[in-house]
Structures are given as C-alpha cells and as structure tokens.
Coordinates of C-alpha atoms in Angstrom, one line a residue:
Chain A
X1 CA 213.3 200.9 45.6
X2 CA 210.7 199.9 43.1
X3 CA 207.9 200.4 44.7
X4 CA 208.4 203.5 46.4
X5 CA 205.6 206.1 46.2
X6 CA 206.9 209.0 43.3
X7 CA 204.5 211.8 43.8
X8 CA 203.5 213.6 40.9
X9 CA 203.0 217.4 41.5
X10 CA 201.5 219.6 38.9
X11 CA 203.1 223.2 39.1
X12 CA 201.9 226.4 37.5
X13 CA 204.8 228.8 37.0
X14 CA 204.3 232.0 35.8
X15 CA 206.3 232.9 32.5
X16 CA 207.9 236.0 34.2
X17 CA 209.6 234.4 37.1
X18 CA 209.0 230.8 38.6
X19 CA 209.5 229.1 34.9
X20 CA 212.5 231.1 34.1
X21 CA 213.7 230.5 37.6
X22 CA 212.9 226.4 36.7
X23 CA 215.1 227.0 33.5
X24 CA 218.0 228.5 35.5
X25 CA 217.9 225.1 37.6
X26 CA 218.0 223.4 34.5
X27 CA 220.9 225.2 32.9
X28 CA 222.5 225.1 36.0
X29 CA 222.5 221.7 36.7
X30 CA 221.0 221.5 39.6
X31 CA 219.2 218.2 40.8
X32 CA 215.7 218.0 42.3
X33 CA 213.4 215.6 41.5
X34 CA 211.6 214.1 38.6
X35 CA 208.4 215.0 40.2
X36 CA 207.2 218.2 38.9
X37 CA 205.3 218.6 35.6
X38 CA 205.2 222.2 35.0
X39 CA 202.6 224.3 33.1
X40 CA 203.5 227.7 31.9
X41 CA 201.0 230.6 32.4
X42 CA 201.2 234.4 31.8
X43 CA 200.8 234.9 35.2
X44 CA 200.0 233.3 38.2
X45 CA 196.9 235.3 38.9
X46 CA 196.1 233.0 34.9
X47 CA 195.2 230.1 37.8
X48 CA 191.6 230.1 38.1
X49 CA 190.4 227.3 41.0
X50 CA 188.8 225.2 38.5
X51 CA 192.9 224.5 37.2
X52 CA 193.7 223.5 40.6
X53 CA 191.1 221.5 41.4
X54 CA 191.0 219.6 37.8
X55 CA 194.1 219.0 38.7
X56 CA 193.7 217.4 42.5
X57 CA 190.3 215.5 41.9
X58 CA 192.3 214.1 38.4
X59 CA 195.0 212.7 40.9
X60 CA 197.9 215.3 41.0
X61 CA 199.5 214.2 44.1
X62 CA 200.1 218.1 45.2
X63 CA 199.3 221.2 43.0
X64 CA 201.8 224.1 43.0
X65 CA 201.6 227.5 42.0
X66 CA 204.6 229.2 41.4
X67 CA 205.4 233.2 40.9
X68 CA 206.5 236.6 40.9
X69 CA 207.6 237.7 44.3
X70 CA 204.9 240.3 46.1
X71 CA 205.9 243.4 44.3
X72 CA 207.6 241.9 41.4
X73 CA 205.1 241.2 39.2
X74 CA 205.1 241.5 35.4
X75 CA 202.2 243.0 35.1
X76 CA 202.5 244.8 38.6
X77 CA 199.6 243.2 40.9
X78 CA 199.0 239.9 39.7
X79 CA 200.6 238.0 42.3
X80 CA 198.8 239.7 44.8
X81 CA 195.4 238.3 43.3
X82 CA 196.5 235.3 42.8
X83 CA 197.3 235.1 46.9
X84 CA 194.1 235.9 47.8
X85 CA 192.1 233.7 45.4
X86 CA 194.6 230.8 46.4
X87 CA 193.7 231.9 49.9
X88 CA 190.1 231.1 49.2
X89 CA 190.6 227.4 47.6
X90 CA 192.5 226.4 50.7
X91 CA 190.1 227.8 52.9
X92 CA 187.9 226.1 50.7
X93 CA 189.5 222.6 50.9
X94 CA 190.2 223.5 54.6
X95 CA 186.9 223.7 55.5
X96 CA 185.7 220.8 54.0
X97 CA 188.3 218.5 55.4
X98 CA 190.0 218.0 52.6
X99 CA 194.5 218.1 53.2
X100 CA 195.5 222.1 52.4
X101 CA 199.1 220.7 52.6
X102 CA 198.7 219.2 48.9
X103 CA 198.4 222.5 47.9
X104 CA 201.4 225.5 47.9
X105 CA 202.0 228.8 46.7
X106 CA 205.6 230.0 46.7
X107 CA 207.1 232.7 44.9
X108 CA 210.4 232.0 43.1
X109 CA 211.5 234.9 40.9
X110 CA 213.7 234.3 37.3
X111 CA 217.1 234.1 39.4
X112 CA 216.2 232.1 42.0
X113 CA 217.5 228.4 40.6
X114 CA 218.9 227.1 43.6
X115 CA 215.5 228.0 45.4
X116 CA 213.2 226.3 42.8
X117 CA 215.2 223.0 43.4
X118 CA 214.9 223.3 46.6
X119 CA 211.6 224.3 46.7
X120 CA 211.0 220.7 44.9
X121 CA 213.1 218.6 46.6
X122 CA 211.2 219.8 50.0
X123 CA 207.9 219.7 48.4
X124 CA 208.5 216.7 47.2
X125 CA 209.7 215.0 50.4
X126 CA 206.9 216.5 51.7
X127 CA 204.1 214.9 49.8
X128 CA 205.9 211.7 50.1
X129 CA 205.3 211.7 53.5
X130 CA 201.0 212.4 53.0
X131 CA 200.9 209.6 50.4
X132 CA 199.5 209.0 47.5
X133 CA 196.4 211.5 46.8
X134 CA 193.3 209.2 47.5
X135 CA 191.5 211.0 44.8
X136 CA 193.3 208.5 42.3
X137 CA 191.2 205.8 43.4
X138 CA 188.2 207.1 43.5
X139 CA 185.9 206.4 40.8
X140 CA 185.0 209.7 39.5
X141 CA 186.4 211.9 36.9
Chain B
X1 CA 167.0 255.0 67.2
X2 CA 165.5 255.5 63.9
X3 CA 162.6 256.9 62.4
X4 CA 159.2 254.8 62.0
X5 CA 156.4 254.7 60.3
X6 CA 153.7 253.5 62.7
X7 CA 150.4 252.4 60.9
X8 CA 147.3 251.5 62.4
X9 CA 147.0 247.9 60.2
X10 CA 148.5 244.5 60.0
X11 CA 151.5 244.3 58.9
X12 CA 150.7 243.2 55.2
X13 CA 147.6 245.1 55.3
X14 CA 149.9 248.5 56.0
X15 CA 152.7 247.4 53.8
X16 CA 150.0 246.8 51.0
X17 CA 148.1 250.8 51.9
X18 CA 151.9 252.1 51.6
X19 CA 152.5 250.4 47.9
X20 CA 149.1 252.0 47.4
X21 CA 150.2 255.1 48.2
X22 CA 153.3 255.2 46.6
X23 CA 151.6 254.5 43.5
X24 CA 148.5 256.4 43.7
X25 CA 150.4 259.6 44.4
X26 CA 153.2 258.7 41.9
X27 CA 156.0 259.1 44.1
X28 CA 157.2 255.8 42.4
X29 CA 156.1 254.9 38.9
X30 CA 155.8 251.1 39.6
X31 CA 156.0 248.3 42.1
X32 CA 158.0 245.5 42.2
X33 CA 156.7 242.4 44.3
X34 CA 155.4 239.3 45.0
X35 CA 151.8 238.3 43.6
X36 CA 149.0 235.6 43.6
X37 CA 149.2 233.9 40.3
X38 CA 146.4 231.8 42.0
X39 CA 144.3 231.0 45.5
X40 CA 146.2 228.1 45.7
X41 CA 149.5 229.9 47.2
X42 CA 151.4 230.0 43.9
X43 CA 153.3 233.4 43.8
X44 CA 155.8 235.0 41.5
X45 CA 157.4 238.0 41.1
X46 CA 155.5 241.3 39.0
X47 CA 156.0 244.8 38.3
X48 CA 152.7 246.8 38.7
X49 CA 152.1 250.0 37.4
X50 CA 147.9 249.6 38.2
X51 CA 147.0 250.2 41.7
X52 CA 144.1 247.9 41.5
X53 CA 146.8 244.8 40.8
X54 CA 147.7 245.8 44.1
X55 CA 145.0 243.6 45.5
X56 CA 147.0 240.6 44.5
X57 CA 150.0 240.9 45.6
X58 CA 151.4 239.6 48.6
X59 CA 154.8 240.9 49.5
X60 CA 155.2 239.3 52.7
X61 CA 154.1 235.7 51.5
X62 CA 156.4 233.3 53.0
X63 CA 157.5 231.9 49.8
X64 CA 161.3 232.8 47.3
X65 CA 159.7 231.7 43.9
X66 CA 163.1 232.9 43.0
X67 CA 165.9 235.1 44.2
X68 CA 164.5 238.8 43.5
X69 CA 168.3 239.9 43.0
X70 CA 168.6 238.2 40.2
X71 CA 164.8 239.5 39.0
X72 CA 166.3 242.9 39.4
X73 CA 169.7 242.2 37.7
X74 CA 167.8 241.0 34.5
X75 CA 165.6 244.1 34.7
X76 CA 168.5 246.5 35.3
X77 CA 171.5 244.8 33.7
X78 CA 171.6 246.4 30.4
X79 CA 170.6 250.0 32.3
X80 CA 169.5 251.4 35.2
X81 CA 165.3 252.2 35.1
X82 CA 164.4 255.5 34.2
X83 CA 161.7 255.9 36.5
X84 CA 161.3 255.1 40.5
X85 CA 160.8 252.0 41.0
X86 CA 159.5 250.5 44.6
X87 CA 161.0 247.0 45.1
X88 CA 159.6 244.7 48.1
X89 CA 162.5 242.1 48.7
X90 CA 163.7 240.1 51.3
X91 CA 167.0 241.0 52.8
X92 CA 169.3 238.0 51.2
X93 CA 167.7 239.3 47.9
X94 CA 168.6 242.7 48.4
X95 CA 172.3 241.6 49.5
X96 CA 172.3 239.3 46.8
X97 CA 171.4 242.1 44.3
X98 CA 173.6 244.4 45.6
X99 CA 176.3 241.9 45.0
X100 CA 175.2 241.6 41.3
X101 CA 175.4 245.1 41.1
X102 CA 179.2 245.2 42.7
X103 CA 179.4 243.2 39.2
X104 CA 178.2 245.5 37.1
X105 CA 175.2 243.0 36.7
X106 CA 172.5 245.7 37.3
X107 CA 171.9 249.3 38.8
X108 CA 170.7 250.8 42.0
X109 CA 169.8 253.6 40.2
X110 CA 165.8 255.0 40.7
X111 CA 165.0 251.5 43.0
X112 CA 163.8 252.1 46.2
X113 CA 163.9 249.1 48.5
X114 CA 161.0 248.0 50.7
X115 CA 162.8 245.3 52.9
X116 CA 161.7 243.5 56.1
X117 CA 163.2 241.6 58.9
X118 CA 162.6 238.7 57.8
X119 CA 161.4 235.3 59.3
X120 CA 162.0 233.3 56.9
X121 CA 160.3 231.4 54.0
X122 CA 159.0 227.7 53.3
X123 CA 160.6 225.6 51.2
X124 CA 159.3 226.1 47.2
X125 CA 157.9 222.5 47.2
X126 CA 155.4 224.1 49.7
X127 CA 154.2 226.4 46.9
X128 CA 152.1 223.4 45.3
X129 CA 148.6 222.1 46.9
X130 CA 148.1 225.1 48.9
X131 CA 150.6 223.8 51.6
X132 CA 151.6 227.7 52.6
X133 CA 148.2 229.1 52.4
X134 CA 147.3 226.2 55.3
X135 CA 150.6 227.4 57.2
X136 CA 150.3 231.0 57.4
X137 CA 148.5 230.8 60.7
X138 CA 151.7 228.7 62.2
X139 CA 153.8 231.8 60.3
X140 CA 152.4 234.4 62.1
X141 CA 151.8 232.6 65.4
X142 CA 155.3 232.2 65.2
X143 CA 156.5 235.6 64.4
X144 CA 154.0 236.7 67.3
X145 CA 155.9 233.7 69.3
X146 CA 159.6 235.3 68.3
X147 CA 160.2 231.4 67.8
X148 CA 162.0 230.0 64.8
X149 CA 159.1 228.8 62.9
X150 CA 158.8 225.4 62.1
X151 CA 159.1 223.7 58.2
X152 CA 160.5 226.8 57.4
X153 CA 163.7 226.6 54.8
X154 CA 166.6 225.2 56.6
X155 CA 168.4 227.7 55.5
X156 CA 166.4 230.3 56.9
X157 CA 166.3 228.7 60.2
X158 CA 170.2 229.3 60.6
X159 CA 169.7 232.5 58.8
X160 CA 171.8 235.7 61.2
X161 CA 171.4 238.3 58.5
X162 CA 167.8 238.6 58.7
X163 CA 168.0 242.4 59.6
X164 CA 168.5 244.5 55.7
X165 CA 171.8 246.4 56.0
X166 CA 171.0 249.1 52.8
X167 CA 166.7 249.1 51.9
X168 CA 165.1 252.4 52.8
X169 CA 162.5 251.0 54.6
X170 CA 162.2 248.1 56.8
X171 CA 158.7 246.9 57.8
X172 CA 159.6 245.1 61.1
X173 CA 158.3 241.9 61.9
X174 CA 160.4 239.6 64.3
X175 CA 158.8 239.5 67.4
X176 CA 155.8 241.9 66.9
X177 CA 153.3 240.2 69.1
X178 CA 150.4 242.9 67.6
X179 CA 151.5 242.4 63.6
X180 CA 147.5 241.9 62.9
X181 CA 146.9 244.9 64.2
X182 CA 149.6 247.3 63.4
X183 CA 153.2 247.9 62.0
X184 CA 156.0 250.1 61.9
X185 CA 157.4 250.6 58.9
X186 CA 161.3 252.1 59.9
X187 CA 162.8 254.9 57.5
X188 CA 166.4 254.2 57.3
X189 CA 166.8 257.0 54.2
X190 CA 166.1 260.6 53.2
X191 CA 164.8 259.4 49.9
X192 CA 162.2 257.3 52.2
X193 CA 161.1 260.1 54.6
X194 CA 160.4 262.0 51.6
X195 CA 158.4 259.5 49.3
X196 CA 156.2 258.4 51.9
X197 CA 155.7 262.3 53.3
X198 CA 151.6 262.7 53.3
X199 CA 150.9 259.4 54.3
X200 CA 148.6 258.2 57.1
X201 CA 150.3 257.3 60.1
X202 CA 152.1 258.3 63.2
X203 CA 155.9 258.7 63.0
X204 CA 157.7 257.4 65.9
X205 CA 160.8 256.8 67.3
X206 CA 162.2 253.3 67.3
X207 CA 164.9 251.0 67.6
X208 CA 165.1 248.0 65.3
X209 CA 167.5 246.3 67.0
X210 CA 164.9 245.1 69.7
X211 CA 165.9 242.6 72.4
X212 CA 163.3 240.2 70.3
X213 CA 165.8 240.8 67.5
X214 CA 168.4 239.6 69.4
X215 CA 167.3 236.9 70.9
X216 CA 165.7 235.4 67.3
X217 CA 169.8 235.9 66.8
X218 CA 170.8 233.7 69.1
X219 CA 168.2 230.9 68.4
X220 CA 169.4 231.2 65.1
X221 CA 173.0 230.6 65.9
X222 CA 172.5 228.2 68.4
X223 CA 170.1 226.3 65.1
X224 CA 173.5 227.1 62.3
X225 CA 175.6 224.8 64.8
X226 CA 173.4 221.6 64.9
X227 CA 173.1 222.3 61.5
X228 CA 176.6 222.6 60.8
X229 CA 176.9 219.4 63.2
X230 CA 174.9 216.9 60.7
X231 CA 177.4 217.6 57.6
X232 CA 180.5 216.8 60.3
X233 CA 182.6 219.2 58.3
X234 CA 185.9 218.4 60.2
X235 CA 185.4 214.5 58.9
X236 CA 184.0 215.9 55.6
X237 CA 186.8 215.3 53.4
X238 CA 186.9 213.8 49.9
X239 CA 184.6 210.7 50.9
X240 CA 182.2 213.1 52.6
X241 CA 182.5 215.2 48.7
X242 CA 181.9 212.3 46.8
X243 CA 178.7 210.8 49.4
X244 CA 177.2 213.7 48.9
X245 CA 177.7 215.1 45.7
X246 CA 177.8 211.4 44.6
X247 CA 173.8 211.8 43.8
X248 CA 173.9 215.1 41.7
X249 CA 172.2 214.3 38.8
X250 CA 173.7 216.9 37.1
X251 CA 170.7 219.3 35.9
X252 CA 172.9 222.4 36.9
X253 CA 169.9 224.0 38.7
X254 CA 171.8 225.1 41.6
X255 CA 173.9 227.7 39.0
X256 CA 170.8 228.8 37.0
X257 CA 169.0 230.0 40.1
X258 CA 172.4 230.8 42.2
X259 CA 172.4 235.4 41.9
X260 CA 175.7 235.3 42.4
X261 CA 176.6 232.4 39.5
X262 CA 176.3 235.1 36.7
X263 CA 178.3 234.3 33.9
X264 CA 176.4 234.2 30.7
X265 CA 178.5 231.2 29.3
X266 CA 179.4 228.9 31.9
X267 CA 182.1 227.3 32.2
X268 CA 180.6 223.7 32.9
X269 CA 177.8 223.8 30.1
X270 CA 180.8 224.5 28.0
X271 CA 182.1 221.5 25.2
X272 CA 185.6 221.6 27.4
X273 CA 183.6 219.1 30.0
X274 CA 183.0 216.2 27.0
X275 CA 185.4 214.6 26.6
X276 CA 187.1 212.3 24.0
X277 CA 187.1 208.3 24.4
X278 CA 190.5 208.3 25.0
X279 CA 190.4 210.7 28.1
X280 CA 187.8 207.5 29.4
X281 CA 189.7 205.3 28.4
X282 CA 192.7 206.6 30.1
X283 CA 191.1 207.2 33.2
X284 CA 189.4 203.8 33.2
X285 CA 193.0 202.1 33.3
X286 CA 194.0 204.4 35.9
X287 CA 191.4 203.8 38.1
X288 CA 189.2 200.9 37.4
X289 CA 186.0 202.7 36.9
X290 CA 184.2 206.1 36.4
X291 CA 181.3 208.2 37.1
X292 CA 178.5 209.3 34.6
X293 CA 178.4 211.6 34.2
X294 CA 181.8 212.6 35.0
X295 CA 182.8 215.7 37.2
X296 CA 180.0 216.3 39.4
X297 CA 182.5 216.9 42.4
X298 CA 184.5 219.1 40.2
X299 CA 181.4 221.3 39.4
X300 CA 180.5 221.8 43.3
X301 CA 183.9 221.9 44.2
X302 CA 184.2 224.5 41.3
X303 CA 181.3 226.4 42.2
X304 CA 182.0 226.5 45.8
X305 CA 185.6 228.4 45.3
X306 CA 183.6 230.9 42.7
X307 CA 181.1 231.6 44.4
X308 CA 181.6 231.2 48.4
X309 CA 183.2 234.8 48.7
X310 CA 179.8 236.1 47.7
X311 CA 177.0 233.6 49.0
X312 CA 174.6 235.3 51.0
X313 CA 173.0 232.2 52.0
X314 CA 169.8 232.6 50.2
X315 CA 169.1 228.9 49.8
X316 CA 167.7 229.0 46.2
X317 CA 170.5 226.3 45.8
X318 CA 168.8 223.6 47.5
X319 CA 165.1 224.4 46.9
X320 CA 165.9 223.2 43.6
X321 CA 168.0 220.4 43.6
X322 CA 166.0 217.5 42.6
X323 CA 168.2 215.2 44.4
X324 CA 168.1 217.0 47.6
X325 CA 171.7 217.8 48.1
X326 CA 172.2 220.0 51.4
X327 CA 173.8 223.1 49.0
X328 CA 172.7 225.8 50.9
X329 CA 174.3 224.2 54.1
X330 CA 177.5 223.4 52.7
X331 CA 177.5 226.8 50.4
X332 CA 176.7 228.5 54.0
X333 CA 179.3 226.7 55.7
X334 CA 182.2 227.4 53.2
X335 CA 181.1 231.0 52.6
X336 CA 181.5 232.1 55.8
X337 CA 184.6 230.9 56.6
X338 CA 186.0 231.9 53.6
X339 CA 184.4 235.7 53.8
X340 CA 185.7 235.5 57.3
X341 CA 189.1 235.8 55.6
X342 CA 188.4 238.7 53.7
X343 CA 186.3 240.0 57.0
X344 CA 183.8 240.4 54.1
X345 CA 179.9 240.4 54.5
X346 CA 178.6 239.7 51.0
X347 CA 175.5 242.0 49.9
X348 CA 176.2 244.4 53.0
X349 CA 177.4 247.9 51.7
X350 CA 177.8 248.3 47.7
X351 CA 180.7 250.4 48.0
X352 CA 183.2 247.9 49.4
X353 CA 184.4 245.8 46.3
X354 CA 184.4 242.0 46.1
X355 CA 187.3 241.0 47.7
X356 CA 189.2 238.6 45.0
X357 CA 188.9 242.3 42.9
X358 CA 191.2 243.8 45.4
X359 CA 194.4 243.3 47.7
X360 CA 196.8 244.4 50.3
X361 CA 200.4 244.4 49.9
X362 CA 201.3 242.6 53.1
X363 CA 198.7 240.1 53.6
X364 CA 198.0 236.1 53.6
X365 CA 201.9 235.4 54.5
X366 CA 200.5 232.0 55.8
X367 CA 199.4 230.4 52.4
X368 CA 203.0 231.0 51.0
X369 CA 205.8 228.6 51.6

C-alpha cells in the first residue's frame, strides 16, 4: 500500500464557484482524495498558461481548473475566456505530443459539493492510471 | 479580376519609378522601405522623404533585417502619422502589423501599403559578405522558374500566405517569367487608384490568383509537410521539448524580434524567474539535478501558448537564435493548429478581433469534463 503512486494535482478554483463548491464538500463531509492542492483565484479566466504550465513542467501530476458554469459567472464572461484560452494550451500540448489528459477544465458551481468530490475522486483515478508526470524527473526547472 | 498597373520596367525598376512618383507628386509625404546601408547587401529599413534617397533603396531585396510590423508599430504606437505615408512590406509584415494594430500597438491610419507576392527571403546570416548580392541572379531565375528558390528561409519555403490579404497595391511577382522587363502592379483599393492616377503606364485587367500562384501553393504545402516531418510532432512530446529547447542559451532574442511578443515588461525578464537557494535546493532533492539556467522549456512552452494564436509565421524567430533552434517551424506548426481552432487567420482582416478577446456561448464542449 506504501508504495502506491498518489498523484498530486494542482487545482485553480475560482473564488465564486469551484472553491466554495470545495468548501461545501468539506462541511459536508464528503470524502475524496488527498490529492488536490487548491489555489484560489478571482476567476478562472485569472489562469494565464504560464500557471499551468509552471505548474506541469514543476511536476504537478494533472492541473485542474475549476469554475463558474457557462453563464454563471461572477463577473458575467469570464468562464467563457478562460475556455477558449484553456482550449489553446491543450491544443498547444496536443500538438506537441505532450498527454492533454493531465490537464481538465470542469465547471463546479458554489452548491455542487457532491460533484467536486466526485470530480476528484474520478480525476484522481484517472491520473493514477497515466502515472507519474515524467516531467518530475527531468532535470530542468 | 482586378485592376493593374502594367509598367514597361523590371519589377524593382517599376516599383522604384512608382515610389518616385508618389513622392515627387506628393501624393504621399514619405516612404517607408528597405535601403542599401552598403554595396555589400546590408539593408535596413528607412523613411524617405528625399526622392533622390530613392536611388538606394531596394524594396524587393530578398532580405527581413527585421519584421517591418513591428518598424511600423514603434513608429505609430503612441499615434497614428499625420501625413500619408507609403509603406513597402512583405505580406507576413503587413499581417503581422495588422495584428499589432488589433492590439492597439499602432495605427493604420494615413499608411498606404505597397505589398508583393512574395518569394521569399534569405536567411539574415546571408546579409554579411555579400552572400545575397551573389544570389540574386538564383532569386530571380527562380521567380522566372515559379520554383521554390533554393537557401531561401525555411520558413519561407513552407510559406502558403504569400499572397497580401489587406495592402493596396500588390506588385506581382511569383511566376512572372518577363519581371526584367515589366510588372504589374495590382490596385486592390480606391485610395490606390487614386494616388497613383497620372502615372505612366497601362491599366489592365488581371487576375492575381494565376495558375503559377497556385501551383507555387502547392509546392509550398507539399515543402510544410517534409518540414513538419523532420520535428516528428506526433513523437514530440516532453523529451522532444527538452532536446530541443535543451540548447537555448537563453538570450531571449526570439521575443525581442517576435511582432506579436509585445508586452513592454515581459514576463520572463521579470525578477519572478530568480529564484531563491531554497527553491534549488528544493528542486535538487526532488530531482537529482537541474538546468542553468533554469526554465528554458517554460519560456518556449510559455511563449508558444501566448503567442501561437497570432504567429504569422514570419520566421524572425529563428534567424536570430544563436543556437539554431527550429522556432519558426515549431511556432508554425502549433499556430496553425491552434488558429485552426479559432478558424482564425492571424494578420488577415483587422476587423475580426483576436480570438482569446472574444467567445461564443456554446462552444469548446470537448475541453470540459
């Protein structure tokens, strides 16, 4: 049991929706796993690519950016920015052979608890399954 | 079918007698182009007010000494130019500054572009020992030819957008077999037709679009694939990254010259990129070892999601890079599959916005989970 591979997956949540939505997991005691380590932002349109990319090459097992639902933004349209420019990294890593599964964009709004644990625990089980993020080993910073 | 200018001289020869006119006539006050700084095939970009300058210049001269669209930007950024200007460019430096200009980064306003379809350009470590000056024959044995002409930029060899999509005036040189003799000079706007009204010459009908065009097209394309082959993009992947990017030596050339890497204060020349021992430190125990400098794949990677939306392929990129990183092919590569996306051509029409500056509602359902 020791040995087995714990992915570490760094999550933006927007303030609005997705971290709220992670607090209502929390206060409701739901389980999921110990892998996220959340970052709070304004919004998720806040992630510029450097963030996620930082974030991969520095050996995040699986980046995830978390907000609004289309339509439901805070500040009215910054979800829908932030789709297209996470739209462009993937294409990005896509192009260049690099694994677009280690990346996710999935919208969990303030009541959704049950959702953001189980958007988690899937994520989670699904990034076991690719392993651990070969950029750890690499020497380069 | 489009209006022409047909005049009875080479094609630089004609395209020099129009700047004359312009000037001598003041239809424009000034002329923006490329010019002799010596014999020895060393050109740069000038404004020229004095018709007699006019003997120096070369606008055609197979050479970028640097992207004109970012010439233009620094000239028009802080406001547009009072008085006409007439701007000789290449089409990837007129899409580039048009995309400068989508970013507020300059103004259209009183520039009248001179464009041409364009053959391409040597590589700017030609520009020393009179290397271009001995090719130029090849060059326009070559355009005569309607071949891709060899030692010419990479880049430029794979280059589809060699047509301009918004100058006034094209002077058309892919596969003119009489270019020494004379040219046609097409007049895609009113603001052309009337500038150039008095000037000797025959005005004709003609298409641009000639079967020569298209057929340069396809030699093109069918020259993008094997170079598309050599990088193996499909087995790229983070080995391929770090190979490659592995020999950066970090100078940060490829952003200084890059027309669409704009910002004033970038990011990467920023302190946030030192770091403290204990960020080495930490990363040493995690790893076993690291790079320096640090981050070099970071600052491609980086620059590749900022800028790939926008690249117009230009090539500036890799004519600098003193370690001879293939930018341009991998910038090429990535931008068009990610403006493919957006069904986006960067540089082609000023009115349609950047695309990361605008959305739909229902779009993109496949990148969310």
């Amino acid at each position: 049991m020791k040995d087995e591979f714990e992915p570490r997956i760094i999550g933006f949540l927007c303030k609005w929706c997705s971290y709220a939505g992670a607090d209502l997991a929390g206060t409701s005691r739901l389980q999921y796993p110990p892998s996220l380590l959340p970052i709070r932002v304004m919004c998720s349109s806040r992630v510029d690519p450097l963030f996620v990319i930082t974030a991969f090459l520095r050996g995040a097992d699986a980046v995830l950016i978390a907000g609004c639902h289309p339509g439901d933004c805070h500040y009215q349209e910054g979800n829908y920015y932030a789709r297209r420019r996470f739209a462009c990294v993937r294409k990005v890593f896509e192009t260049l052979g690099m694994e677009t599964d280690r990346l996710r964009l999935s919208w969990i709004s303030a009541s959704e608890g049950p959702r953001f644990a189980n958007v988690i625990t899937e994520y989670t089980e699904k990034v076991k399954k690719l392993g651990p993020n070969p950029a750890k080993k690499k020497i380069f910073l | 079918m489009s209006s022409a200018l047909k005049i009875n001289k080479g094609a630089e020869e004609g395209l020099r007698e129009l700047l004359k006119f312009l000037l001598e006539k003041e239809r424009v006050k000034s002329i923006f182009t490329l010019r002799k700084i010596n014999e020895n095939g060393t050109v740069g970009y000038s404004i020229i007010t004095d018709s007699n300058m006019l003997k120096d210049a070369v606008p055609l001269f197979p050479l970028m000494p640097q992207n004109a669209g970012k010439s233009l930007s620094r000239l028009t950024m802080k406001g547009h130019l009072f008085e006409p200007i007439a701007a000789v460019v290449r089409p990837c430096e007129l899409r580039s500054f048009i995309e400068l200009v989508k970013r507020e980064q300059g103004s259209l306003e009183n520039i009248i572009f001179i464009s041409i379809t364009c053959p391409g350009t040597y590589p700017l470590e030609m520009s020393l020992d009179g290397d271009i000056i001995k090719k130029l024959p090849d060059y326009e044995e070559g355009i005569k030819k309607n071949n891709i002409i060899s030692d010419i930029r990479p880049i430029c060899r794979a280059c589809e957008h060699f047509i301009p999509y918004s100058a006034d005036m094209t002077l058309a040189l892919i596969g003119k077999e009489d270019i020494d003799k004379n040219c046609e000079i097409f007049l895609h706007t009113e603001k052309a037709k009337a500038i150039i009204e008095g000037m000797d010459g025959e005005l004709v009908d003609r298409e641009l679009e000639t079967q020569e065009v298209k057929n340069l097209r396809s030699k093109r394309e069918e020259e993008k694939r094997k170079l598309f082959k050599e990088i193996n993009f499909e087995g790229f992947g983070l080995s391929g990254l770090i190979d490659t990017f592995g020999r950066c030596i970090g100078c940060h050339g490829c952003n200084q010259v890059c027309p669409i890497c704009y910002c004033e204060l970038c990011d990467f020349d920023s302190r946030d990129y030192e770091y403290e021992p204990s960020t080495y430190e930490n990363e040493l125990k995690k790893r076993g070892g690291v790079r320096v400098p640090p981050n070099t794949v970071l600052y491609h990677l980086g620059r590749l999601t900022h800028v790939s939306v926008s690249c117009v392929g230009c090539g500036m990129c890799m004519d600098v890079c003193p370690a001879d990183i293939p930018l341009s092919t991998i910038f090429l590569k990535v931008g068009e599959e990610v403006q493919k996306l957006f069904n986006y051509i960067p540089g082609k029409n000023v009115e349609e916005a950047v695309p990361l500056t605008k959305y739909e509602k229902e779009e993109f359902a496949e990148v969310e989970d």
